[in-house]
């Protein structure tokens, strides 16, 4: 079972790296739209994260209802 645990740990590492890259892309696009203050960019990035989280949660819940 150690190989399965190693695979799962590696998968979570890739999720973390992908989330970091996605956050950087979101922040860069917010800055490209003219928001330059660091605090404002941070707030807009947090809002984008909340919206993405809610959308993903709704998809997950809907998926669980459909397949169970």
Short mmCIF file of N, CA, C and O in Angstrom, two decimals:
data_model
loop_
_atom_site.label_atom_id
_atom_site.label_comp_id
_atom_site.label_asym_id
_atom_site.label_seq_id
_atom_site.Cartn_x
_atom_site.Cartn_y
_atom_site.Cartn_z
N UNK A 1 0.80 -1.20 0.00
CA UNK A 1 0.00 0.00 0.00
C UNK A 1 0.84 1.27 0.00
O UNK A 1 0.33 2.35 -0.17
N UNK A 2 2.14 1.12 0.23
CA UNK A 2 3.01 2.30 0.26
C UNK A 2 3.04 2.99 -1.10
O UNK A 2 3.10 4.22 -1.18
N UNK A 3 2.97 2.21 -2.18
CA UNK A 3 3.00 2.82 -3.51
C UNK A 3 1.73 3.63 -3.77
O UNK A 3 1.78 4.68 -4.40
N UNK A 4 0.60 3.17 -3.27
CA UNK A 4 -0.65 3.90 -3.42
C UNK A 4 -0.59 5.21 -2.63
O UNK A 4 -0.96 6.28 -3.14
N UNK A 5 -0.07 5.14 -1.41
CA UNK A 5 0.05 6.35 -0.59
C UNK A 5 1.01 7.35 -1.25
O UNK A 5 0.76 8.55 -1.25
N UNK A 6 2.10 6.85 -1.81
CA UNK A 6 3.04 7.73 -2.51
C UNK A 6 2.40 8.40 -3.70
O UNK A 6 2.62 9.59 -3.96
N UNK A 7 1.58 7.66 -4.43
CA UNK A 7 0.86 8.24 -5.58
C UNK A 7 -0.09 9.33 -5.13
O UNK A 7 -0.15 10.41 -5.72
N UNK A 8 -0.85 9.06 -4.06
CA UNK A 8 -1.80 10.04 -3.56
C UNK A 8 -1.09 11.29 -3.04
O UNK A 8 -1.55 12.41 -3.29
N UNK A 9 0.02 11.12 -2.35
CA UNK A 9 0.78 12.28 -1.86
C UNK A 9 1.32 13.10 -3.02
O UNK A 9 1.29 14.32 -2.99
N UNK A 10 1.81 12.45 -4.05
CA UNK A 10 2.31 13.15 -5.23
C UNK A 10 1.20 13.89 -5.94
O UNK A 10 1.40 15.01 -6.44
N UNK A 11 0.03 13.29 -6.01
CA UNK A 11 -1.11 13.93 -6.65
C UNK A 11 -1.50 15.20 -5.91
O UNK A 11 -1.77 16.23 -6.53
N UNK A 12 -1.50 15.15 -4.58
CA UNK A 12 -1.82 16.34 -3.79
C UNK A 12 -0.78 17.43 -3.99
O UNK A 12 -1.09 18.61 -4.00
N UNK A 13 0.48 17.04 -4.14
CA UNK A 13 1.54 18.02 -4.41
C UNK A 13 1.28 18.72 -5.74
O UNK A 13 1.42 19.94 -5.84
N UNK A 14 0.89 17.97 -6.74
CA UNK A 14 0.59 18.58 -8.05
C UNK A 14 -0.61 19.51 -7.95
O UNK A 14 -0.64 20.55 -8.60
N UNK A 15 -1.62 19.15 -7.16
CA UNK A 15 -2.76 20.04 -6.95
C UNK A 15 -2.32 21.36 -6.34
O UNK A 15 -2.78 22.43 -6.75
N UNK A 16 -1.42 21.29 -5.38
CA UNK A 16 -0.92 22.50 -4.72
C UNK A 16 -0.16 23.38 -5.70
O UNK A 16 -0.37 24.60 -5.75
N UNK A 17 0.70 22.78 -6.51
CA UNK A 17 1.46 23.55 -7.50
C UNK A 17 0.54 24.16 -8.54
O UNK A 17 0.72 25.31 -8.96
N UNK A 18 -0.47 23.41 -8.98
CA UNK A 18 -1.42 23.93 -9.96
C UNK A 18 -2.22 25.08 -9.38
O UNK A 18 -2.46 26.09 -10.06
N UNK A 19 -2.63 24.98 -8.12
CA UNK A 19 -3.38 26.06 -7.47
C UNK A 19 -2.53 27.33 -7.36
O UNK A 19 -3.02 28.44 -7.58
N UNK A 20 -1.26 27.16 -7.02
CA UNK A 20 -0.37 28.31 -6.93
C UNK A 20 -0.21 28.99 -8.29
O UNK A 20 -0.32 30.22 -8.41
N UNK A 21 -0.01 28.21 -9.33
CA UNK A 21 0.11 28.77 -10.68
C UNK A 21 -1.18 29.45 -11.12
O UNK A 21 -1.15 30.53 -11.73
N UNK A 22 -2.30 28.84 -10.82
CA UNK A 22 -3.58 29.44 -11.19
C UNK A 22 -3.78 30.76 -10.46
O UNK A 22 -4.25 31.74 -11.05
N UNK A 23 -3.42 30.82 -9.18
CA UNK A 23 -3.54 32.06 -8.42
C UNK A 23 -2.68 33.17 -9.00
O UNK A 23 -3.09 34.33 -9.05
N UNK A 24 -1.48 32.82 -9.43
CA UNK A 24 -0.59 33.81 -10.05
C UNK A 24 -1.21 34.33 -11.35
O UNK A 24 -1.19 35.54 -11.61
N UNK A 25 -1.77 33.45 -12.14
CA UNK A 25 -2.41 33.87 -13.40
C UNK A 25 -3.59 34.79 -13.12
O UNK A 25 -3.79 35.81 -13.79
N UNK A 26 -4.40 34.45 -12.11
CA UNK A 26 -5.54 35.30 -11.75
C UNK A 26 -5.05 36.68 -11.33
O UNK A 26 -5.56 37.71 -11.79
N UNK A 27 -4.03 36.74 -10.47
CA UNK A 27 -3.50 38.02 -10.00
C UNK A 27 -2.93 38.84 -11.15
O UNK A 27 -3.14 40.06 -11.21
N UNK A 28 -2.25 38.19 -12.08
CA UNK A 28 -1.69 38.92 -13.22
C UNK A 28 -2.80 39.49 -14.10
O UNK A 28 -2.68 40.61 -14.60
N UNK A 29 -3.87 38.74 -14.28
CA UNK A 29 -4.98 39.24 -15.09
C UNK A 29 -5.72 40.37 -14.40
O UNK A 29 -6.20 41.29 -15.08
N UNK A 30 -5.82 40.32 -13.10
CA UNK A 30 -6.44 41.42 -12.36
C UNK A 30 -5.61 42.68 -12.53
O UNK A 30 -6.14 43.77 -12.78
N UNK A 31 -4.29 42.55 -12.43
CA UNK A 31 -3.41 43.70 -12.63
C UNK A 31 -3.51 44.23 -14.06
O UNK A 31 -3.46 45.43 -14.28
N UNK A 32 -3.65 43.34 -15.02
CA UNK A 32 -3.76 43.75 -16.42
C UNK A 32 -5.05 44.53 -16.68
O UNK A 32 -5.12 45.32 -17.62
N UNK A 33 -6.04 44.35 -15.83
CA UNK A 33 -7.30 45.08 -15.97
C UNK A 33 -7.25 46.45 -15.32
O UNK A 33 -8.24 47.17 -15.28
N UNK A 34 -6.08 46.80 -14.75
CA UNK A 34 -5.91 48.15 -14.24
C UNK A 34 -5.90 48.30 -12.73
O UNK A 34 -5.77 49.40 -12.22
N UNK A 35 -6.07 47.21 -12.00
CA UNK A 35 -6.03 47.27 -10.54
C UNK A 35 -4.58 47.11 -10.13
O UNK A 35 -3.99 46.05 -10.34
N UNK A 36 -3.99 48.15 -9.55
CA UNK A 36 -2.55 48.14 -9.29
C UNK A 36 -2.19 48.03 -7.81
O UNK A 36 -1.13 47.54 -7.47
N UNK A 37 -3.06 48.48 -6.90
CA UNK A 37 -2.74 48.42 -5.47
C UNK A 37 -2.67 46.96 -5.02
O UNK A 37 -3.54 46.16 -5.35
N UNK A 38 -1.63 46.65 -4.26
CA UNK A 38 -1.41 45.27 -3.84
C UNK A 38 -2.59 44.72 -3.04
O UNK A 38 -3.03 43.58 -3.25
N UNK A 39 -3.13 45.53 -2.13
CA UNK A 39 -4.27 45.08 -1.31
C UNK A 39 -5.50 44.83 -2.18
O UNK A 39 -6.24 43.87 -1.95
N UNK A 40 -5.72 45.67 -3.17
CA UNK A 40 -6.87 45.50 -4.06
C UNK A 40 -6.72 44.22 -4.90
O UNK A 40 -7.70 43.50 -5.11
N UNK A 41 -5.51 43.98 -5.40
CA UNK A 41 -5.26 42.75 -6.17
C UNK A 41 -5.51 41.53 -5.28
O UNK A 41 -6.14 40.56 -5.71
N UNK A 42 -5.05 41.60 -4.04
CA UNK A 42 -5.24 40.49 -3.11
C UNK A 42 -6.74 40.25 -2.85
O UNK A 42 -7.21 39.11 -2.88
N UNK A 43 -7.49 41.33 -2.63
CA UNK A 43 -8.93 41.18 -2.37
C UNK A 43 -9.65 40.59 -3.58
O UNK A 43 -10.51 39.72 -3.43
N UNK A 44 -9.32 41.07 -4.77
CA UNK A 44 -9.96 40.54 -5.98
C UNK A 44 -9.60 39.07 -6.20
O UNK A 44 -10.44 38.28 -6.63
N UNK A 45 -8.36 38.70 -5.90
CA UNK A 45 -7.94 37.30 -6.03
C UNK A 45 -8.70 36.42 -5.05
O UNK A 45 -9.12 35.30 -5.39
N UNK A 46 -8.88 36.90 -3.83
CA UNK A 46 -9.65 36.15 -2.83
C UNK A 46 -11.09 35.96 -3.29
O UNK A 46 -11.65 34.86 -3.19
N UNK A 47 -11.69 37.02 -3.83
CA UNK A 47 -13.06 36.91 -4.35
C UNK A 47 -13.14 35.88 -5.47
O UNK A 47 -14.07 35.08 -5.54
N UNK A 48 -12.15 35.91 -6.37
CA UNK A 48 -12.13 34.93 -7.46
C UNK A 48 -12.03 33.52 -6.90
O UNK A 48 -12.67 32.59 -7.41
N UNK A 49 -11.24 33.34 -5.85
CA UNK A 49 -11.12 32.02 -5.21
C UNK A 49 -12.42 31.56 -4.60
O UNK A 49 -12.79 30.39 -4.72
N UNK A 50 -13.12 32.46 -3.94
CA UNK A 50 -14.42 32.11 -3.36
C UNK A 50 -15.42 31.71 -4.44
O UNK A 50 -16.15 30.72 -4.29
N UNK A 51 -15.46 32.47 -5.51
CA UNK A 51 -16.39 32.16 -6.60
C UNK A 51 -16.06 30.80 -7.20
O UNK A 51 -16.95 29.96 -7.41
N UNK A 52 -14.77 30.56 -7.46
CA UNK A 52 -14.36 29.26 -8.02
C UNK A 52 -14.70 28.12 -7.06
O UNK A 52 -15.17 27.06 -7.48
N UNK A 53 -14.48 28.34 -5.77
CA UNK A 53 -14.80 27.32 -4.78
C UNK A 53 -16.28 26.99 -4.73
O UNK A 53 -16.67 25.82 -4.64
N UNK A 54 -17.11 28.01 -4.80
CA UNK A 54 -18.56 27.79 -4.77
C UNK A 54 -19.02 27.04 -6.01
O UNK A 54 -19.83 26.11 -5.93
N UNK A 55 -18.47 27.41 -7.16
CA UNK A 55 -18.83 26.71 -8.40
C UNK A 55 -18.39 25.25 -8.33
O UNK A 55 -19.16 24.34 -8.67
N UNK A 56 -17.16 25.01 -7.88
CA UNK A 56 -16.69 23.62 -7.77
C UNK A 56 -17.50 22.82 -6.76
O UNK A 56 -17.79 21.64 -6.99
N UNK A 57 -17.87 23.45 -5.65
CA UNK A 57 -18.69 22.77 -4.65
C UNK A 57 -20.06 22.40 -5.23
O UNK A 57 -20.54 21.28 -5.02
N UNK A 58 -20.66 23.31 -5.97
CA UNK A 58 -21.97 23.03 -6.56
C UNK A 58 -21.88 21.90 -7.58
O UNK A 58 -22.77 21.05 -7.67
N UNK A 59 -20.78 21.86 -8.33
CA UNK A 59 -20.60 20.76 -9.29
C UNK A 59 -20.42 19.45 -8.55
O UNK A 59 -21.01 18.43 -8.92
N UNK A 60 -19.61 19.46 -7.48
CA UNK A 60 -19.38 18.25 -6.71
C UNK A 60 -20.67 17.73 -6.09
O UNK A 60 -20.97 16.54 -6.16
N UNK A 61 -21.45 18.62 -5.48
CA UNK A 61 -22.70 18.21 -4.84
C UNK A 61 -23.67 17.66 -5.88
O UNK A 61 -24.30 16.63 -5.68
N UNK A 62 -23.78 18.34 -7.02
CA UNK A 62 -24.66 17.88 -8.09
C UNK A 62 -24.20 16.52 -8.61
O UNK A 62 -25.01 15.63 -8.87
N UNK A 63 -22.90 16.36 -8.76
CA UNK A 63 -22.33 15.09 -9.23
C UNK A 63 -22.66 13.96 -8.24
O UNK A 63 -23.01 12.86 -8.66
N UNK A 64 -22.56 14.24 -6.96
CA UNK A 64 -22.86 13.22 -5.94
C UNK A 64 -24.33 12.83 -5.98
O UNK A 64 -24.67 11.67 -5.82
N UNK A 65 -25.21 13.81 -6.17
CA UNK A 65 -26.65 13.50 -6.24
C UNK A 65 -26.95 12.63 -7.46
O UNK A 65 -27.77 11.73 -7.41
N UNK A 66 -26.29 12.92 -8.57
CA UNK A 66 -26.57 12.23 -9.82
C UNK A 66 -26.10 10.78 -9.77
O UNK A 66 -26.78 9.89 -10.28
N UNK A 67 -24.96 10.53 -9.17
CA UNK A 67 -24.38 9.19 -9.20
C UNK A 67 -24.70 8.35 -7.96
O UNK A 67 -24.28 7.21 -7.88
N UNK A 68 -25.39 8.91 -6.98
CA UNK A 68 -25.75 8.11 -5.80
C UNK A 68 -27.22 7.88 -5.70
O UNK A 68 -28.07 8.35 -6.19
#
